Amino acid sequence: MSKKNIIVVGGGLSGLMATIKICEAGGEVKLFSYCPVKRSHSLCAQGGINACMNTKGQNDTTWEHFDDTVYGGDFLADQTAVKGMCEAAPKLIKMFDRMGVPFTRTAEGVLDLRNFGGQKNKRTVFAGSTTGQQLLYALDEQVRKWEVKGNVKKYEFWEFIRIIKNDNGICRGIVAQNMNSMEIEAFRADAVILATGGPGVIFGRCTASTICNGSAVSAVYQQGAEIGNSEFIQIHPTAIPGSDKNRLMSEACRGEGGRVWTYKDGKPWYFLEEMYPAYGNLVPRDIASRAIYDVCVNQKLGINGENRVYLDLSHIPAEYLERKLGGILEMYSEFVGDDPRKVPMQIYPSVHYSMGGIWVDTKHNTNIPALLASGECDYQYHGANRLGANSLLSAAYSGTISGPEAIRWSESDDIGEELTDEQLAAAKQTCVDEFENIINMNGKENAHELHHELGDLMNRYCTIVRVNKELDLCMDELKKILVRWNDIGVNDKGHWANQEAMFVRQLHNMIIYAMVICKAARMRDESRGAHYKPEFPNRDDEHFLKTTIASYNAETHEPNITYREYDHSLIKPRPRRYDVAKGGK
Amino acid sequence: MFHVTFYIRRLHSICGIVPMGLFLLEHVLTNAEAMGGPAAFNEAIARIALIPHNIMLVIEIFGLAIPFLFHMIYGLYIALQANNNPAQYGYTRNWQFALQRWTAIFLFVFLIIHVVDLRIFTKGGGTPISYALLDEMFNNMGWFVLYLLGMLAAIFHFCNGMTTLCMTWGIAKGPRAQSVVGKLMMLVCAVLCIVTIAFMASYKMH
Amino acid sequence: MSEQKTVHFIIERQDGPDSKPYTEEFLVPYRPALNVVAALMEIQKKPVTKDGKKTTPVVWECNCLEKVCGACMMVINGKARQACATLVDQIPQPIRLAPARTFPVIRDLQIDRSVMFESLKRIRGWIDVDGSWEVNTAPIQNPYTAATAYEIAHCMTCGCCLEACPNVGPQSDFIGPAPTVQAYLFNLNPLGSFNKDKRLNALMEKGGITSCGNSQNCVQVCPKNIKLTTYLAQLNRDVNKQALKNIFNK
Ligand SMILES: Cc1cc2nc3c(=O)[nH]c(=O)nc-3n(C[C@H](O)[C@H](O)[C@H](O)COP(=O)(O)OP(=O)(O)OC[C@H]3O[C@@H](n4cnc5c(N)ncnc54)[C@H](O)[C@@H]3O)c2cc1C
Ligand code: SF4
Ligand code: SF4
Ligand code: FES
């Protein structure tokens, strides 16, 4: 086998960036993805990508970007890593520009910048309202070039199932399944990079794509990888609730004068304006989410008793709306069927992003040798809360680190023996048996219904407000769901494009991951960033200025939670004050 | 790099106007004289007959027969590449696209009949084309309808072909330009069709 | 609540690439703002036909549910559309779903569009940068040209335009409007234009731009409203010029 043979799982921004770096270093990549990589979730990102370009006469500095990120993350992010990312950001943007990303430009033809939440300076580079799509396409095109050159072999419509370790516990391959032919195959590699994105689908409906199920992360976690800070889940206050997914409604709506209200005693109640007279509808994201939650869940004042409130633009002149928010309103009309220029929109907070993920060091190594992780599936860069437009950056940047690091592994002697044919065959057989067992399940439960219940449970207890008693309850319920999983009945017994059977396997992984989120939230008795406990309303640096580490206990299926020190030496933690409006998306 | 398909396609496009389009116009104009009665028509025919026989034959073979056959045969091949779907996608342009192909197939047959009958058997057999000859031929309702449809099909095919040509050669680019060209050509089509119907009707009028 | 309203679906199914198609009918509980993907998800939860027969869940492809990934294209009531952006309220019932048969069917509504990605290789759909490392600052661009590029760069490879194009299909080798127009996107870019002639020459090959017959279905169905026919005409112009260059500059 030729040297420098790397497996990359995931073709989002991060996986593609890593792939390019590996090819440039002369490596060969097997690239696995659920979908053609050009359809990866990264393309949902609308707002933009942060980088200190300093072209607006504001004397913006990378240090300030660094500071904003650390502060926004409530000081829970590894500062060496964040600093590296902020310093590299402008270079990455120039690279994307050369690759042909059609960024929005100023009259002079240079890249335009916009304001974004949590940052004083204009620092967000954007391509209209589809930045993620454009960035992903640029990398997709470069990878296609490498594919033509023969350095990349794509395995699209393949699902990653598990990693394979050699006798020394070093990750030297994976097992994956072709989603059409259902054939399961084991692959050798020098090193493996996971770039499988976020776990939003564990919450049932979220703003992410249907493939963001965290299943791959859960699989390697069950094989010994540690998960960091999993309790930090970002909730976006204004999303359009849907039975299929919650669609993000940009915060620009509030910025342009949108008012949030619901009926109380038969009259419109502008509760944000009443609760926070100083900031009104422009309170920061987490505060808005909590207020809407309080009104709907505790006071039961949601529209028609459902969990939704109005976001009202109908008082603003249609012509002004068209100019400022055209595309966004289009999307609402398209997916809801109502015209937001005439009737108030109905919104509710939604799970949006996971700050937590596989624990990695600053080089994106997991605790399993030769297994790396980058992108939203890792825990790095965002601490307790992510700034808008920072995750496209972290996804791309982390790929520029994980790729070369994988090459380093492939050139070092530390990777030990490659997998023997017997090891490959054994790993494959485990997965084949597991899959056949799933196909033969004949119980009473429908997997999709069970997933729905899982989502409801997680949404109820593990999102905006967390209460220890309820988290205990949630954990018990999750255990019950895990037991009920065994009683699933699979309707589709075929061996061709059997989406149902694959979903059953993913669901198992999702339940296990859900337990990690729940337990980690239960253990962190403080409020920090996206994690809010009314019982412990303050940040507790004395006890919790630490990374939460979850490792799998195969007996109980529950995580063992420990805490790990990290580097916060560069900027001293200071209080993150919520009475300073952060605005932005 | 020599892209055979490309040049053939472009040649096919040009053949559609020169000589085919021009020849079609010539037909319409000459035949329109029929409205002026037998004398006018025969006079028009006589004008064409002034061209010396040998030269005419060369023109007919190289200027007409070869380009026609090429356009027809290659066109048939193009038409067969299409999976016409106006029932599903009932947009005007798509109907025109489908009609272009349906008329192509019809014209393929019609032109063979027309040329074999009039040019090869009749004229080639020594009988000159005259008003009386056509009048007698059109007495038969079958011939009449066939020729009327043939003319109308050819006119539509030509005019719509011009619209497509404006796009193929990048002449009409934007949506407005394309729509203007499209409408203009359909106007021309309508005028030519009216003229055709008129002169064809004149055979039946007396 | 009054009695449960339902939506009637007639779905053309097919168990595998070589199996015979058959139809199954389903009743899905109505909900405001129900879209076709959400309805298919309901069928997943309760895979029972209208007549009460248990069946397998319908197979289809989707990711983003926001009309950006392109995955969920299928033929809905006779026209190629994105299922996630098709509200059942806005189309007549019963709603007929069928796979886009311009492409090989994998199973049910899932199709194999790999040919589109192959075509992107053929038109050299990338900018030839030296590498992802720091080289130069990128050239300044005319903001208006960049805006045009932005429009074309929205193409999500959904294949609606190929499904609607009468000239694309098993009977022809036309690569179709989407990949053709992508060539223009790269030609517009200041760095991409260095390889303009290579892309134009690729379009002159068999199955390239000459196979377009100007039916203009593509521009009608494109869910991203890309002015495909405008760019096809522009490309025609460019290709013709390139042909002259090929003849006279050698
Ligand atoms: C609606 C929305 C808007 C957003 N807006 C912004 C924004 O404006 N700015 C910003 O910075 N960030 C934004 N984000 C966040 C950002 O989009 C993501 O965090 C980022 O794109 C993640 O990239 P990634 O490469 O890690 O993963 P993804 O792009 O999610 O890619 C994951 C890849 O892994 C593959 N995969 C996953 N599991 C498996 C498996 N088991 N087997 C095989 N393949 C697998 C998938 O097929 C896919 O190719 C937004 C997110 C959402 C949901
Ligand atoms: S205009 Fe050309 S590419 Fe578009 S649908 Fe018609 S034939 Fe196909
Ligand atoms: S051009 Fe439009 S219809 Fe065609 S693939 Fe692209 S987005 Fe889809
Ligand atoms: S699911 Fe992405 S376009 Fe419909």
JSON list of C-alpha atoms in Angstrom, two decimals, chain A residues 367-450:
[
{"chain": "A", "resi": 367, "resn": "ASN", "atom": "CA", "xyz": [-7.50, 10.91, 22.21]},
{"chain": "A", "resi": 368, "resn": "ILE", "atom": "CA", "xyz": [-7.35, 7.94, 19.81]},
{"chain": "A", "resi": 369, "resn": "PRO", "atom": "CA", "xyz": [-4.02, 7.98, 17.91]},
{"chain": "A", "resi": 370, "resn": "ALA", "atom": "CA", "xyz": [-4.32, 8.69, 14.17]},
{"chain": "A", "resi": 371, "resn": "LEU", "atom": "CA", "xyz": [-7.98, 9.62, 14.51]},
{"chain": "A", "resi": 372, "resn": "LEU", "atom": "CA", "xyz": [-8.54, 13.31, 13.93]},
{"chain": "A", "resi": 373, "resn": "ALA", "atom": "CA", "xyz": [-11.66, 15.42, 14.02]},
{"chain": "A", "resi": 374, "resn": "SER", "atom": "CA", "xyz": [-12.41, 18.82, 12.55]},
{"chain": "A", "resi": 375, "resn": "GLY", "atom": "CA", "xyz": [-15.37, 21.06, 11.79]},
{"chain": "A", "resi": 376, "resn": "GLU", "atom": "CA", "xyz": [-18.57, 21.24, 13.75]},
{"chain": "A", "resi": 377, "resn": "CYS", "atom": "CA", "xyz": [-18.06, 17.68, 14.99]},
{"chain": "A", "resi": 378, "resn": "ASP", "atom": "CA", "xyz": [-15.11, 18.77, 17.14]},
{"chain": "A", "resi": 379, "resn": "TYR", "atom": "CA", "xyz": [-15.40, 20.82, 20.33]},
{"chain": "A", "resi": 380, "resn": "GLN", "atom": "CA", "xyz": [-12.75, 23.46, 19.57]},
{"chain": "A", "resi": 381, "resn": "TYR", "atom": "CA", "xyz": [-12.93, 27.27, 19.15]},
{"chain": "A", "resi": 382, "resn": "HIS", "atom": "CA", "xyz": [-16.37, 28.30, 20.37]},
{"chain": "A", "resi": 383, "resn": "GLY", "atom": "CA", "xyz": [-16.36, 27.59, 24.09]},
{"chain": "A", "resi": 384, "resn": "ALA", "atom": "CA", "xyz": [-19.78, 27.99, 25.67]},
{"chain": "A", "resi": 385, "resn": "ASN", "atom": "CA", "xyz": [-21.31, 29.96, 22.84]},
{"chain": "A", "resi": 386, "resn": "ARG", "atom": "CA", "xyz": [-20.48, 30.58, 19.21]},
{"chain": "A", "resi": 387, "resn": "LEU", "atom": "CA", "xyz": [-20.41, 33.97, 17.56]},
{"chain": "A", "resi": 388, "resn": "GLY", "atom": "CA", "xyz": [-22.40, 34.19, 14.37]},
{"chain": "A", "resi": 389, "resn": "ALA", "atom": "CA", "xyz": [-20.22, 33.68, 11.26]},
{"chain": "A", "resi": 390, "resn": "ASN", "atom": "CA", "xyz": [-17.43, 32.06, 13.26]},
{"chain": "A", "resi": 391, "resn": "SER", "atom": "CA", "xyz": [-18.26, 28.47, 12.46]},
{"chain": "A", "resi": 392, "resn": "LEU", "atom": "CA", "xyz": [-17.72, 28.58, 8.73]},
{"chain": "A", "resi": 393, "resn": "LEU", "atom": "CA", "xyz": [-14.35, 29.96, 9.71]},
{"chain": "A", "resi": 394, "resn": "SER", "atom": "CA", "xyz": [-13.66, 27.26, 12.26]},
{"chain": "A", "resi": 395, "resn": "ALA", "atom": "CA", "xyz": [-14.83, 24.56, 9.87]},
{"chain": "A", "resi": 396, "resn": "ALA", "atom": "CA", "xyz": [-12.50, 25.71, 7.09]},
{"chain": "A", "resi": 397, "resn": "TYR", "atom": "CA", "xyz": [-9.62, 26.57, 9.39]},
{"chain": "A", "resi": 398, "resn": "SER", "atom": "CA", "xyz": [-9.74, 23.28, 11.27]},
{"chain": "A", "resi": 399, "resn": "GLY", "atom": "CA", "xyz": [-9.45, 21.49, 7.94]},
{"chain": "A", "resi": 400, "resn": "THR", "atom": "CA", "xyz": [-6.20, 23.33, 7.25]},
{"chain": "A", "resi": 401, "resn": "ILE", "atom": "CA", "xyz": [-4.88, 21.91, 10.51]},
{"chain": "A", "resi": 402, "resn": "SER", "atom": "CA", "xyz": [-6.30, 18.39, 10.50]},
{"chain": "A", "resi": 403, "resn": "GLY", "atom": "CA", "xyz": [-5.22, 17.68, 6.91]},
{"chain": "A", "resi": 404, "resn": "PRO", "atom": "CA", "xyz": [-1.50, 18.36, 7.38]},
{"chain": "A", "resi": 405, "resn": "GLU", "atom": "CA", "xyz": [-1.61, 16.68, 10.79]},
{"chain": "A", "resi": 406, "resn": "ALA", "atom": "CA", "xyz": [-2.98, 13.53, 9.16]},
{"chain": "A", "resi": 407, "resn": "ILE", "atom": "CA", "xyz": [-0.10, 13.68, 6.70]},
{"chain": "A", "resi": 408, "resn": "ARG", "atom": "CA", "xyz": [2.28, 13.96, 9.63]},
{"chain": "A", "resi": 409, "resn": "TRP", "atom": "CA", "xyz": [0.79, 10.79, 11.09]},
{"chain": "A", "resi": 410, "resn": "SER", "atom": "CA", "xyz": [1.14, 8.98, 7.80]},
{"chain": "A", "resi": 411, "resn": "GLU", "atom": "CA", "xyz": [4.84, 9.88, 7.65]},
{"chain": "A", "resi": 412, "resn": "SER", "atom": "CA", "xyz": [5.63, 9.02, 11.24]},
{"chain": "A", "resi": 413, "resn": "ASP", "atom": "CA", "xyz": [6.58, 5.68, 12.68]},
{"chain": "A", "resi": 414, "resn": "ASP", "atom": "CA", "xyz": [4.03, 6.04, 15.45]},
{"chain": "A", "resi": 415, "resn": "ILE", "atom": "CA", "xyz": [1.16, 4.62, 13.46]},
{"chain": "A", "resi": 416, "resn": "GLY", "atom": "CA", "xyz": [2.31, 1.07, 13.97]},
{"chain": "A", "resi": 417, "resn": "GLU", "atom": "CA", "xyz": [1.27, -1.87, 11.86]},
{"chain": "A", "resi": 418, "resn": "GLU", "atom": "CA", "xyz": [-1.31, -1.57, 9.15]},
{"chain": "A", "resi": 419, "resn": "LEU", "atom": "CA", "xyz": [-4.44, -3.64, 9.52]},
{"chain": "A", "resi": 420, "resn": "THR", "atom": "CA", "xyz": [-4.19, -7.29, 8.62]},
{"chain": "A", "resi": 421, "resn": "ASP", "atom": "CA", "xyz": [-6.71, -8.91, 6.31]},
{"chain": "A", "resi": 422, "resn": "GLU", "atom": "CA", "xyz": [-8.11, -10.77, 9.31]},
{"chain": "A", "resi": 423, "resn": "GLN", "atom": "CA", "xyz": [-8.65, -7.55, 11.23]},
{"chain": "A", "resi": 424, "resn": "LEU", "atom": "CA", "xyz": [-10.43, -6.00, 8.27]},
{"chain": "A", "resi": 425, "resn": "ALA", "atom": "CA", "xyz": [-12.59, -9.05, 7.79]},
{"chain": "A", "resi": 426, "resn": "ALA", "atom": "CA", "xyz": [-13.46, -9.22, 11.47]},
{"chain": "A", "resi": 427, "resn": "ALA", "atom": "CA", "xyz": [-14.44, -5.54, 11.63]},
{"chain": "A", "resi": 428, "resn": "LYS", "atom": "CA", "xyz": [-16.54, -5.92, 8.54]},
{"chain": "A", "resi": 429, "resn": "GLN", "atom": "CA", "xyz": [-18.25, -9.02, 9.92]},
{"chain": "A", "resi": 430, "resn": "THR", "atom": "CA", "xyz": [-19.23, -7.21, 13.12]},
{"chain": "A", "resi": 431, "resn": "CYS", "atom": "CA", "xyz": [-20.99, -4.55, 11.08]},
{"chain": "A", "resi": 432, "resn": "VAL", "atom": "CA", "xyz": [-22.60, -7.05, 8.73]},
{"chain": "A", "resi": 433, "resn": "ASP", "atom": "CA", "xyz": [-24.00, -8.99, 11.68]},
{"chain": "A", "resi": 434, "resn": "GLU", "atom": "CA", "xyz": [-25.23, -5.83, 13.30]},
{"chain": "A", "resi": 435, "resn": "PHE", "atom": "CA", "xyz": [-26.97, -4.76, 10.11]},
{"chain": "A", "resi": 436, "resn": "GLU", "atom": "CA", "xyz": [-28.59, -8.14, 9.55]},
{"chain": "A", "resi": 437, "resn": "ASN", "atom": "CA", "xyz": [-29.88, -8.04, 13.11]},
{"chain": "A", "resi": 438, "resn": "ILE", "atom": "CA", "xyz": [-31.44, -4.66, 12.40]},
{"chain": "A", "resi": 439, "resn": "ILE", "atom": "CA", "xyz": [-33.09, -5.85, 9.20]},
{"chain": "A", "resi": 440, "resn": "ASN", "atom": "CA", "xyz": [-34.58, -8.74, 11.12]},
{"chain": "A", "resi": 441, "resn": "MET", "atom": "CA", "xyz": [-36.05, -6.57, 13.89]},
{"chain": "A", "resi": 442, "resn": "ASN", "atom": "CA", "xyz": [-39.74, -7.29, 14.19]},
{"chain": "A", "resi": 443, "resn": "GLY", "atom": "CA", "xyz": [-40.84, -5.31, 17.22]},
{"chain": "A", "resi": 444, "resn": "LYS", "atom": "CA", "xyz": [-43.69, -2.87, 17.68]},
{"chain": "A", "resi": 445, "resn": "GLU", "atom": "CA", "xyz": [-41.93, 0.48, 17.55]},
{"chain": "A", "resi": 446, "resn": "ASN", "atom": "CA", "xyz": [-41.53, 2.61, 14.43]},
{"chain": "A", "resi": 447, "resn": "ALA", "atom": "CA", "xyz": [-38.01, 4.04, 14.31]},
{"chain": "A", "resi": 448, "resn": "HIS", "atom": "CA", "xyz": [-39.14, 7.41, 13.00]},
{"chain": "A", "resi": 449, "resn": "GLU", "atom": "CA", "xyz": [-41.79, 7.74, 15.68]},
{"chain": "A", "resi": 450, "resn": "LEU", "atom": "CA", "xyz": [-39.23, 6.86, 18.31]}
]
